[in-house]
JSON list of C-alpha atoms and ligand atoms in Angstrom, two decimals:
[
{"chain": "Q", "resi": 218, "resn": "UNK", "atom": "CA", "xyz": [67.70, 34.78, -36.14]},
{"chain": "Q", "resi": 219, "resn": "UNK", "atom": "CA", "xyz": [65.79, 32.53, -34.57]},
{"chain": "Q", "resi": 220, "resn": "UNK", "atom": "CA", "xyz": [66.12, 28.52, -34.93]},
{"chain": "Q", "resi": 221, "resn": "UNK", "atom": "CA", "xyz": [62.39, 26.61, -35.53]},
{"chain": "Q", "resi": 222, "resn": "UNK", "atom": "CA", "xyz": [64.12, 23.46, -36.92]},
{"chain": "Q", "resi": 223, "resn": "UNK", "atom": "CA", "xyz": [67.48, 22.36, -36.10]},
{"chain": "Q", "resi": 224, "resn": "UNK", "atom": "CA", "xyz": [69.53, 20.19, -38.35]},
{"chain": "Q", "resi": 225, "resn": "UNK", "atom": "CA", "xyz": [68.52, 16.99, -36.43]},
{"chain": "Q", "resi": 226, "resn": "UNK", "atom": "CA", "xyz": [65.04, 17.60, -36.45]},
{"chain": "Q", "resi": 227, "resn": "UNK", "atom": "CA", "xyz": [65.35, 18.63, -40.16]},
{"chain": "Q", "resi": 228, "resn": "UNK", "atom": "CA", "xyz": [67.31, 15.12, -40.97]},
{"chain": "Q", "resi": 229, "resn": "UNK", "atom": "CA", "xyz": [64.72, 13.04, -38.79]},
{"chain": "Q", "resi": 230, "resn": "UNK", "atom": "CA", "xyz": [61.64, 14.60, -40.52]},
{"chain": "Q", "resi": 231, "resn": "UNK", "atom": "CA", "xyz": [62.95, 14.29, -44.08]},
{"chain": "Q", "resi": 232, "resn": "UNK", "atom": "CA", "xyz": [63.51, 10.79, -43.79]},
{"chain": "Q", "resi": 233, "resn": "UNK", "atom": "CA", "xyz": [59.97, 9.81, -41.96]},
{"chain": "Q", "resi": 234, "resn": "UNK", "atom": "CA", "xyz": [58.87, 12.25, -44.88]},
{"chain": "Q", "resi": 235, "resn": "UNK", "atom": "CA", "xyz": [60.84, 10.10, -47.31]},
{"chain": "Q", "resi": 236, "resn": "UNK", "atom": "CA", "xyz": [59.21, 6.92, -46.35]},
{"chain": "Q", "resi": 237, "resn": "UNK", "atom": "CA", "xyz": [56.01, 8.08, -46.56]},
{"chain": "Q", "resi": 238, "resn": "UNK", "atom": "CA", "xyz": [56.63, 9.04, -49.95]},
{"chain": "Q", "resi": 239, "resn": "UNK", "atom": "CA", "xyz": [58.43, 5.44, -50.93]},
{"chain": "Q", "resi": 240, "resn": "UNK", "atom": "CA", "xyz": [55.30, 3.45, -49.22]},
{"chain": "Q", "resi": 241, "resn": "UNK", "atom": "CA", "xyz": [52.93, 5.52, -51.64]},
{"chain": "Q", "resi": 242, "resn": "UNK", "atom": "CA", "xyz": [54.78, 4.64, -54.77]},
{"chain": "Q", "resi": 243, "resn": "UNK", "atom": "CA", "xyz": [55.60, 0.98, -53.39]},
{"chain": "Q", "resi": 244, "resn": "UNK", "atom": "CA", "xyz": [58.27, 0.63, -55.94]},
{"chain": "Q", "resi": 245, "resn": "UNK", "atom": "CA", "xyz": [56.65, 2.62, -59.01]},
{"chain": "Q", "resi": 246, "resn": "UNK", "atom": "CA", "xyz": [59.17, 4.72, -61.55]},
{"chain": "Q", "resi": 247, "resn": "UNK", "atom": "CA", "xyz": [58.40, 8.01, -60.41]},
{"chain": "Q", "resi": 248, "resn": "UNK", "atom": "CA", "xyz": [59.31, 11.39, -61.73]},
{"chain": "Q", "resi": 249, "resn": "UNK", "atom": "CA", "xyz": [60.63, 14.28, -59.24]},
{"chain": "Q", "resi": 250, "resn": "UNK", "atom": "CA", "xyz": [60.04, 17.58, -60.26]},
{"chain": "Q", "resi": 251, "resn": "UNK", "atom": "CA", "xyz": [62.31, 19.92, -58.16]},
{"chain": "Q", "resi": 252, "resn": "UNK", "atom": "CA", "xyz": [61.27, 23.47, -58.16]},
{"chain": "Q", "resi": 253, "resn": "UNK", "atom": "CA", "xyz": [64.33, 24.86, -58.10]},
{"chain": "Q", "resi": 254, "resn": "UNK", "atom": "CA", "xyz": [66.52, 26.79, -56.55]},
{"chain": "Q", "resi": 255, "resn": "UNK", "atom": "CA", "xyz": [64.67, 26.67, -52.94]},
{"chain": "Q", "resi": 256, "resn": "UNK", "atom": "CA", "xyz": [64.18, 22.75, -53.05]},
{"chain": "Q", "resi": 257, "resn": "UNK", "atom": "CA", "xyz": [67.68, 21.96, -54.56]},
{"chain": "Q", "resi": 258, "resn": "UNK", "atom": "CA", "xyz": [68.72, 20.43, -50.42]},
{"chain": "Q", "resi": 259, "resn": "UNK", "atom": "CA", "xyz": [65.32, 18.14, -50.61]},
{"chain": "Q", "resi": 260, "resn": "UNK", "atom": "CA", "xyz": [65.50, 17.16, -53.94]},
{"chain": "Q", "resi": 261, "resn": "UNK", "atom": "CA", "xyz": [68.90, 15.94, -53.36]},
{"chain": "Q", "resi": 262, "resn": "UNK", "atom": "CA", "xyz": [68.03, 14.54, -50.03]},
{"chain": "Q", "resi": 263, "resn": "UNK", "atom": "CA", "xyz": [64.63, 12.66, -51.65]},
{"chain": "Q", "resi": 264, "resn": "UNK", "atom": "CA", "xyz": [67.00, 11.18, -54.38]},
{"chain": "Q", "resi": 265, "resn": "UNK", "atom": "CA", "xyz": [69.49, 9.95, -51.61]},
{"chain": "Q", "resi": 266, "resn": "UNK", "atom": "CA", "xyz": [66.32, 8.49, -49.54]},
{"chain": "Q", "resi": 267, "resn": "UNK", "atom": "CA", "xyz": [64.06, 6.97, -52.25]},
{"chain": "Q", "resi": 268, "resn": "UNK", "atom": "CA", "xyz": [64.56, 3.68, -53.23]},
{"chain": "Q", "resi": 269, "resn": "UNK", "atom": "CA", "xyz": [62.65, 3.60, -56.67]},
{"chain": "Q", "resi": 270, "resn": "UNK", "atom": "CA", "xyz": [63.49, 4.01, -59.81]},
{"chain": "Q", "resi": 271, "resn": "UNK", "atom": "CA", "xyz": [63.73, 7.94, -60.49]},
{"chain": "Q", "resi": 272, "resn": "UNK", "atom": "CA", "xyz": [63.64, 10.49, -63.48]},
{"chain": "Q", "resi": 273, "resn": "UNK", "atom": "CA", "xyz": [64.82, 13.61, -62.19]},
{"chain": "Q", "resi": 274, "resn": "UNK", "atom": "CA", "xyz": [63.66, 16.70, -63.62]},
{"chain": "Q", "resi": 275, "resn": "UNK", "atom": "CA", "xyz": [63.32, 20.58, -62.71]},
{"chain": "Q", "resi": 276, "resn": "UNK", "atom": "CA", "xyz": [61.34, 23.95, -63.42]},
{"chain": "Q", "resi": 277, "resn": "UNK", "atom": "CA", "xyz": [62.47, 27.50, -62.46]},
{"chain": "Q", "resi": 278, "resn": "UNK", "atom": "CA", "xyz": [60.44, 29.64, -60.38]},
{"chain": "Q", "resi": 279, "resn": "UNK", "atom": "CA", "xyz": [62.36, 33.15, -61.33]},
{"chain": "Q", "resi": 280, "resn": "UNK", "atom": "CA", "xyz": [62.09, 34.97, -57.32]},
{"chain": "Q", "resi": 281, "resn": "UNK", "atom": "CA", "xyz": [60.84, 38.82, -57.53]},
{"chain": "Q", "resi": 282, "resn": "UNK", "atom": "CA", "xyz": [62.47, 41.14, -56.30]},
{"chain": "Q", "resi": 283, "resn": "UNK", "atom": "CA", "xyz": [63.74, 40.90, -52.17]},
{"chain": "Q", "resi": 284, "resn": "UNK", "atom": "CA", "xyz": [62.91, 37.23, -52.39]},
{"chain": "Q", "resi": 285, "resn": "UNK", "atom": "CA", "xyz": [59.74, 37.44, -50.42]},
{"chain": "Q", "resi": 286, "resn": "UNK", "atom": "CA", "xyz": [57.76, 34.83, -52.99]},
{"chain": "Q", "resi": 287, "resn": "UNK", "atom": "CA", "xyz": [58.21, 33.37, -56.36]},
{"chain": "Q", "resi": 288, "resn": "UNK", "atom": "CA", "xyz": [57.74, 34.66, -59.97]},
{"chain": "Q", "resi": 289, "resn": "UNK", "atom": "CA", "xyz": [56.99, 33.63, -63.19]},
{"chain": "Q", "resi": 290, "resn": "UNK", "atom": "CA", "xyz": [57.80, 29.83, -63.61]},
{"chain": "Q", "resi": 291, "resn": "UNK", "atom": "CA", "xyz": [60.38, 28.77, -66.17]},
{"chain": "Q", "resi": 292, "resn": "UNK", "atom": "CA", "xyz": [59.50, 25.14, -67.89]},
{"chain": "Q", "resi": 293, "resn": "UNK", "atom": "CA", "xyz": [61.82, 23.67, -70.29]},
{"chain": "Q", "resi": 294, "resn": "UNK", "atom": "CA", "xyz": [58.62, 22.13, -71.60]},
{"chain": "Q", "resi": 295, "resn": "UNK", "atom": "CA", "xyz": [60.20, 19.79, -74.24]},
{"chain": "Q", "resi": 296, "resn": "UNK", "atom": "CA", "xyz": [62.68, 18.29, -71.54]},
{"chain": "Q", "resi": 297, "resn": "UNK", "atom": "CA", "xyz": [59.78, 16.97, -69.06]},
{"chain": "Q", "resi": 298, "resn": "UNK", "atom": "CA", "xyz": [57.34, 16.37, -71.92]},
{"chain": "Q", "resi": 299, "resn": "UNK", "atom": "CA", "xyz": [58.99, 12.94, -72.04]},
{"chain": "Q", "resi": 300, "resn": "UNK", "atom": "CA", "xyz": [59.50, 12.31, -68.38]},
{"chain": "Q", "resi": 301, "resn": "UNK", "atom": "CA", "xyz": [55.96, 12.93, -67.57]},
{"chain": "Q", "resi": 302, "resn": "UNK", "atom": "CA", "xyz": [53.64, 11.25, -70.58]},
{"chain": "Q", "resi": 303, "resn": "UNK", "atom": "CA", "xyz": [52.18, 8.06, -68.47]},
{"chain": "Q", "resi": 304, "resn": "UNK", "atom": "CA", "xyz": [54.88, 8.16, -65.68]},
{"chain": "Q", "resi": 305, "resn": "UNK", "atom": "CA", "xyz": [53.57, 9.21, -61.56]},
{"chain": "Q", "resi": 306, "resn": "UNK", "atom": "CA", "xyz": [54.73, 12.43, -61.25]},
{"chain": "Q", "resi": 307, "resn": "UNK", "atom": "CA", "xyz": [55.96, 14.18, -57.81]},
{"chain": "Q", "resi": 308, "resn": "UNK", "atom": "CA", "xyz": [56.33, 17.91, -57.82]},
{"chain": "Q", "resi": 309, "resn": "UNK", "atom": "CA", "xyz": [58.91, 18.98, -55.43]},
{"chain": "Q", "resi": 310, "resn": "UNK", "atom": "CA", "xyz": [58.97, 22.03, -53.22]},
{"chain": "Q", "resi": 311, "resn": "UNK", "atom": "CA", "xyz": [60.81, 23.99, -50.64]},
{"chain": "Q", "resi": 312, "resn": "UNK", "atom": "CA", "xyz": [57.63, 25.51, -49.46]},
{"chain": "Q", "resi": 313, "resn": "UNK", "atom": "CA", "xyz": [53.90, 25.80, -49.48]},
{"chain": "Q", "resi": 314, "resn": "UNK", "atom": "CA", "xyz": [53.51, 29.21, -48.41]},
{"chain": "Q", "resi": 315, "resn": "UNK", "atom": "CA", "xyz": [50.22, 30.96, -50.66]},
{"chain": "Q", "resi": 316, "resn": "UNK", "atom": "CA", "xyz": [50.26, 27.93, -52.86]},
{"chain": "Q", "resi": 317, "resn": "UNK", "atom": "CA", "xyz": [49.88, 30.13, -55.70]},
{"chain": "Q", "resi": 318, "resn": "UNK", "atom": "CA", "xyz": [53.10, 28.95, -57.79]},
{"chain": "Q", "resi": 319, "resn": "UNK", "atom": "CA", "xyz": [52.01, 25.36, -57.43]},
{"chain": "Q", "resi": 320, "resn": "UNK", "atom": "CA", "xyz": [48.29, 26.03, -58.21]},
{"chain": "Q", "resi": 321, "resn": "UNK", "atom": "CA", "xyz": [50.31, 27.93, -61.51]},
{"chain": "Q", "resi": 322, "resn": "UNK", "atom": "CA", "xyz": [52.64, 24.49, -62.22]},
{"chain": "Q", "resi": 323, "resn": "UNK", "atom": "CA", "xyz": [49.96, 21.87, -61.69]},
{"chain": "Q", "resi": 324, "resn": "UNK", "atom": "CA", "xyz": [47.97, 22.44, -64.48]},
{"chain": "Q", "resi": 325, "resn": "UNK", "atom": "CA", "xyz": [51.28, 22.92, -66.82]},
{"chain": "Q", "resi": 326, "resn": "UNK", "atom": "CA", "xyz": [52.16, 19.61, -65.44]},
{"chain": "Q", "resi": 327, "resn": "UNK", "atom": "CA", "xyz": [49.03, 17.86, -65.93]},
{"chain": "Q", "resi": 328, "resn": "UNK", "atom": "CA", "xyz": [48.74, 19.27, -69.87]},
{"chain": "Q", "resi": 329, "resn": "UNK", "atom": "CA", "xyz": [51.62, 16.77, -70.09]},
{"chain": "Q", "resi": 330, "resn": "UNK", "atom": "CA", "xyz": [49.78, 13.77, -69.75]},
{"chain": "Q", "resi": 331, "resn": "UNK", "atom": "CA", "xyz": [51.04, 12.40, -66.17]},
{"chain": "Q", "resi": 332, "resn": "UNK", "atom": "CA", "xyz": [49.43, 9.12, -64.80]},
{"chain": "Q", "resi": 333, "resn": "UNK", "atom": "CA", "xyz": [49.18, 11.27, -61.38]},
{"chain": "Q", "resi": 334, "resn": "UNK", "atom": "CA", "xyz": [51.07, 14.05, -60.06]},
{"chain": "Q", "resi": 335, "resn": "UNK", "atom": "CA", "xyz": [51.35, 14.89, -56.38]},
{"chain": "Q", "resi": 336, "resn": "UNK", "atom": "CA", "xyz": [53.05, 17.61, -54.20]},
{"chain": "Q", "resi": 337, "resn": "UNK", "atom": "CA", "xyz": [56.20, 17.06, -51.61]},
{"chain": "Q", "resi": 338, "resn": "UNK", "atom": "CA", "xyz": [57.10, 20.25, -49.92]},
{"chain": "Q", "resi": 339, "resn": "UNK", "atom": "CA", "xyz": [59.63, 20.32, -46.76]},
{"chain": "Q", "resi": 340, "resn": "UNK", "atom": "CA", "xyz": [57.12, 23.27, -45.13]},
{"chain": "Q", "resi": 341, "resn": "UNK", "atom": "CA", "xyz": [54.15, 24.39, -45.05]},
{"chain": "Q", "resi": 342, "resn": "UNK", "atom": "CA", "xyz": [53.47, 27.81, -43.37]},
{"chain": "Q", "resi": 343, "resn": "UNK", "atom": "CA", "xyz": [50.29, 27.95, -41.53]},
{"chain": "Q", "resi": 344, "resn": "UNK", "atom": "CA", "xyz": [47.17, 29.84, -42.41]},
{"chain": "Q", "resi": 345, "resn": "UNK", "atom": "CA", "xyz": [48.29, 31.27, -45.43]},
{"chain": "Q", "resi": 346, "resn": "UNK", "atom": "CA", "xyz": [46.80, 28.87, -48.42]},
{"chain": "Q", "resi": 347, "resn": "UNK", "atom": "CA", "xyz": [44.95, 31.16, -51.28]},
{"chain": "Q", "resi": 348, "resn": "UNK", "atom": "CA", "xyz": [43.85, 28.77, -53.68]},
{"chain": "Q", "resi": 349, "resn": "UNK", "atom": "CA", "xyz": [42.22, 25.37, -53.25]},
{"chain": "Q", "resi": 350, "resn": "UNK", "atom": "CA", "xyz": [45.54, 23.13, -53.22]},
{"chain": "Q", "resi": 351, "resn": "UNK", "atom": "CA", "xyz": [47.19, 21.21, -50.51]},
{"chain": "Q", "resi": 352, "resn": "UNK", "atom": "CA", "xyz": [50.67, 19.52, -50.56]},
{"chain": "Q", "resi": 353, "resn": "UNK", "atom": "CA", "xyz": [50.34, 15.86, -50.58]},
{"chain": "Q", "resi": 354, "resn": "UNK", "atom": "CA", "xyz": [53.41, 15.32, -48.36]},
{"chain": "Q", "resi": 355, "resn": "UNK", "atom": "CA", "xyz": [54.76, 17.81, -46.15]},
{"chain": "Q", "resi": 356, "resn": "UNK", "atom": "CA", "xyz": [57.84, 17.42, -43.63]},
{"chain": "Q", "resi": 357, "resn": "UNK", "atom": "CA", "xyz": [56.61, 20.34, -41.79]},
{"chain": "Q", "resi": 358, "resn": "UNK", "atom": "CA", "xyz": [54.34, 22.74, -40.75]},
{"chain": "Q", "resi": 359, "resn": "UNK", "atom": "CA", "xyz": [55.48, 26.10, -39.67]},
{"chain": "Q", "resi": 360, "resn": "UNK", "atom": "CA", "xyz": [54.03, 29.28, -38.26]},
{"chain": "Q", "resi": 361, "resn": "UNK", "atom": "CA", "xyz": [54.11, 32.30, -40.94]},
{"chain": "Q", "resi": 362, "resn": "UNK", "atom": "CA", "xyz": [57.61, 33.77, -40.53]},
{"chain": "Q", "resi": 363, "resn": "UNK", "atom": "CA", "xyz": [60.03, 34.49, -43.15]},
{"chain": "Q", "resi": 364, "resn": "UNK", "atom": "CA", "xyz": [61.83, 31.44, -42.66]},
{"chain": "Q", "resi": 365, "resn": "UNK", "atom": "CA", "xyz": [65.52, 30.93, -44.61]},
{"chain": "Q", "resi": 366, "resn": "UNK", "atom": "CA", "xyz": [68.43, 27.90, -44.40]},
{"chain": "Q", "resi": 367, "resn": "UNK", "atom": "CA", "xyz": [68.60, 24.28, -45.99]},
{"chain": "Q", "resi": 368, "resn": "UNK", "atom": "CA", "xyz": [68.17, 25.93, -49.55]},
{"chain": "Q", "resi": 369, "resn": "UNK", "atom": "CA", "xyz": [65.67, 28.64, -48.86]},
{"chain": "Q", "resi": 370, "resn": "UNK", "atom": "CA", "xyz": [67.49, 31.89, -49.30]},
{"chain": "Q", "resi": 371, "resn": "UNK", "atom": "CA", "xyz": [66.89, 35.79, -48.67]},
{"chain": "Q", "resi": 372, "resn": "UNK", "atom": "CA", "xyz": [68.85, 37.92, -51.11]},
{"chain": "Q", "resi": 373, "resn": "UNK", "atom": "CA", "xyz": [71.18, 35.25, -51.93]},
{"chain": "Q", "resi": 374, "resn": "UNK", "atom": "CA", "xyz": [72.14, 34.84, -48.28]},
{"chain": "Q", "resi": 375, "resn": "UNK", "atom": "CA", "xyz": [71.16, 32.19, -45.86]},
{"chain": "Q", "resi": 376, "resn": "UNK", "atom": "CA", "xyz": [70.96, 29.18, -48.36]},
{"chain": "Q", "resi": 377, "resn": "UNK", "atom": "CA", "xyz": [74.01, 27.36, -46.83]},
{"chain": "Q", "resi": 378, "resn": "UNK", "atom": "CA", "xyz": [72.27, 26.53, -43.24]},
{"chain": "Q", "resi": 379, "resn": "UNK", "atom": "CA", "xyz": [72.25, 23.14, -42.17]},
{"chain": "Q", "resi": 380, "resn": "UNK", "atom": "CA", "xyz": [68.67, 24.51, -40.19]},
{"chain": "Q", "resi": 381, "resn": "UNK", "atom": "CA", "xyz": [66.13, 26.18, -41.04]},
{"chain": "Q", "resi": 382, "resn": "UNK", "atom": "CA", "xyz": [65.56, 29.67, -39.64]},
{"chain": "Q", "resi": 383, "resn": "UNK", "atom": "CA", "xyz": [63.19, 32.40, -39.04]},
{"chain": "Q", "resi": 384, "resn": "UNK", "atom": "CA", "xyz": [64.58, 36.03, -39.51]},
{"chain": "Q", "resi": 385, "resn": "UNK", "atom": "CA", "xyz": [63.81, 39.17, -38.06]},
{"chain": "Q", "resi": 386, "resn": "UNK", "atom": "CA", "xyz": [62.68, 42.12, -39.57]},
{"chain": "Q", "resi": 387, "resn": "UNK", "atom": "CA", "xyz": [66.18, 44.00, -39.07]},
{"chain": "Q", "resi": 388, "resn": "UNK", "atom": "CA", "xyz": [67.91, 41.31, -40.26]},
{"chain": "Q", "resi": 389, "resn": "UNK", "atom": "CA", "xyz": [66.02, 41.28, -43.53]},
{"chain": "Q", "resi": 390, "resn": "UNK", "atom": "CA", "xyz": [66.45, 44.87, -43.76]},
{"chain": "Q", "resi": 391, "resn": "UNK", "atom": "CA", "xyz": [70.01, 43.94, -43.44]},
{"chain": "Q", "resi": 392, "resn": "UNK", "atom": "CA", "xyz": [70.27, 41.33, -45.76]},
{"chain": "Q", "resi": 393, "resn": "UNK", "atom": "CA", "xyz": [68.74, 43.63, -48.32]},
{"chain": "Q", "resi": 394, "resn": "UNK", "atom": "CA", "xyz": [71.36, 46.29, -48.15]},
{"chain": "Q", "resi": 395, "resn": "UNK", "atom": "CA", "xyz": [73.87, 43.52, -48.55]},
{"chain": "Q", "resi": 396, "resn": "UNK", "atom": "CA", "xyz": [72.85, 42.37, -52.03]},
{"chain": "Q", "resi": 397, "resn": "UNK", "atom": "CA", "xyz": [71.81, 45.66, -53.47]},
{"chain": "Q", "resi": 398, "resn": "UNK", "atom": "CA", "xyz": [76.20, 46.80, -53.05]},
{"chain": "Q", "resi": 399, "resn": "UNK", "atom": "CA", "xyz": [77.97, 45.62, -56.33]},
{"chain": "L", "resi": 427, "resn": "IMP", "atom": "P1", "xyz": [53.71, 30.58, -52.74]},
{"chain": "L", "resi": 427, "resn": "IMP", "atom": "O1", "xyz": [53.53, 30.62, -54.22]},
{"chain": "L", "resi": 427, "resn": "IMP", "atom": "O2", "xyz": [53.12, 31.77, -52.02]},
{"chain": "L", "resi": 427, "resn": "IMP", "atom": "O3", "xyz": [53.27, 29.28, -52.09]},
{"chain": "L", "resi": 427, "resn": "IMP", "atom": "O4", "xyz": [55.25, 30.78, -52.46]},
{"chain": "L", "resi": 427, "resn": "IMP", "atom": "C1", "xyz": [56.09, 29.78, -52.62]},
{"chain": "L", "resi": 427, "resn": "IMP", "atom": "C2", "xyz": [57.49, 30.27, -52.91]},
{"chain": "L", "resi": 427, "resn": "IMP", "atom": "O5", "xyz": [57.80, 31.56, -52.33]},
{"chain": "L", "resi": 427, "resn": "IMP", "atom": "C3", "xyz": [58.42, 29.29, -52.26]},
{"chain": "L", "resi": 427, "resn": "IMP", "atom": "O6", "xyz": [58.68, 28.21, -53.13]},
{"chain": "L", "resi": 427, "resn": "IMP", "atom": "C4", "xyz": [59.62, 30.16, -51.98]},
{"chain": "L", "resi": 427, "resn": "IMP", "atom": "O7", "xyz": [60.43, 30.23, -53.14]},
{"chain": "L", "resi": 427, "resn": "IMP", "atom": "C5", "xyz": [59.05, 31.54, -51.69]},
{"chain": "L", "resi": 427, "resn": "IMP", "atom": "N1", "xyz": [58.85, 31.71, -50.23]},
{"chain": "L", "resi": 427, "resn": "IMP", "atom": "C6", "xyz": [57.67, 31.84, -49.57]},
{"chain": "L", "resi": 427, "resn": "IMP", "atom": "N2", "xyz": [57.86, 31.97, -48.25]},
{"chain": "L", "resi": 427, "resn": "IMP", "atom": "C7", "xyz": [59.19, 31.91, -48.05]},
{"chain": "L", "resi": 427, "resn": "IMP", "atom": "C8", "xyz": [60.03, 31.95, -46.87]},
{"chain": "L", "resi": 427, "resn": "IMP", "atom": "O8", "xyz": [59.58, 32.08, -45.71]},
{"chain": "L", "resi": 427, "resn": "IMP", "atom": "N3", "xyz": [61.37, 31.84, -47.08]},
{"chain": "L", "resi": 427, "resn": "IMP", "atom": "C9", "xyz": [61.91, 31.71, -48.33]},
{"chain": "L", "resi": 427, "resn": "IMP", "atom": "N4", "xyz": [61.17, 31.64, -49.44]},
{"chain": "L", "resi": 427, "resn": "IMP", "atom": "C10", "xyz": [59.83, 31.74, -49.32]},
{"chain": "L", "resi": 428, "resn": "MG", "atom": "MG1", "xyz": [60.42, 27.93, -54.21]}
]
């Protein structure tokens, strides 16, 4: 495992990320949308960081099989109906990798009658963007390697890292084994 962020690097860059964010809203009620699980670390770092007021929300994004990229999304539409009609809207991310399960949540988002949304995601993998999106805010920008730690898991292992990580082939092979005993 290799490190490409270390914890202090990860804390400086969330909270220069953090105030970027909080100068764009200058003190407008904004909603966070965590995508969960990956983002779970950001979201909860954002909502430490932000000084605004803040509706928190969430949507699922169900991971297929080995983890390598998200699934179907799961929105608990009548929940965020009400914390997105006429309210700035920020849809939060662990990573921007195709960009295919934001370019799938935007529009879902924006049937619900937002006054803007925009996109926060802690990394964005470079030269891999399949669909004509870009993140808004991004912490960082990484080269494309499976990359787990700060909430980012693969097969349920990993998650707990205060870094972030990139892994190597035999150690996803490994990590794979793991999770398929009962
Ligand atoms: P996208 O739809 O291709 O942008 O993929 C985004 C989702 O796939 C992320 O939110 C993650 O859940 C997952 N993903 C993509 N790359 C990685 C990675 O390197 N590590 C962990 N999860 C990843
Ligand atoms: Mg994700």
């Amino acid at each position: 495992m290799k490190t490409l962020i270390t914890e202090d690097q990860l804390r400086a860059g969330i909270r220069s990320f953090a105030e970027k964010i909080q100068q764009h809203y200058q003190g407008r009620p904004l909603t966070l949308v965590g995508v969960m699980v990956g983002s779970i670390m950001l979201l909860a770092d954002l909502i430490r960081f932000l000084d605004l007021p803040m509706r928190i929300e969430i949507v699922q994004a169900r991971t297929q099989p080995h983890g390598l990229r998200s699934g179907p999304l799961v929105l608990n539409g009548d929940v965020l109906a009400s914390s997105i009609l006429n309210r700035h809207v920020l849809v939060v991310d662990d990573i921007f990798d195709t960009g295919r399960t934001l370019w799938d949540l935007i529009p879902q988002i924006d049937d619900l009658g937002p006054i803007s949304v925009r996109i926060a995601v802690l990394l964005q993998k470079e030269g891999r963007r399949e669909v004509p999106l870009k993140p808004d805010f991004t912490a960082f920008t990484i080269p494309n390697e499976f990359v787990v730690g700060y909430g980012l898991d693969y097969c349920d292992k990993y998650r707990n890292l205060p870094y972030i990580a990139a892994l190597e082939p035999q150690e996803m092979e490994e990590a794979e084994g793991k999770s398929a005993a009962p």
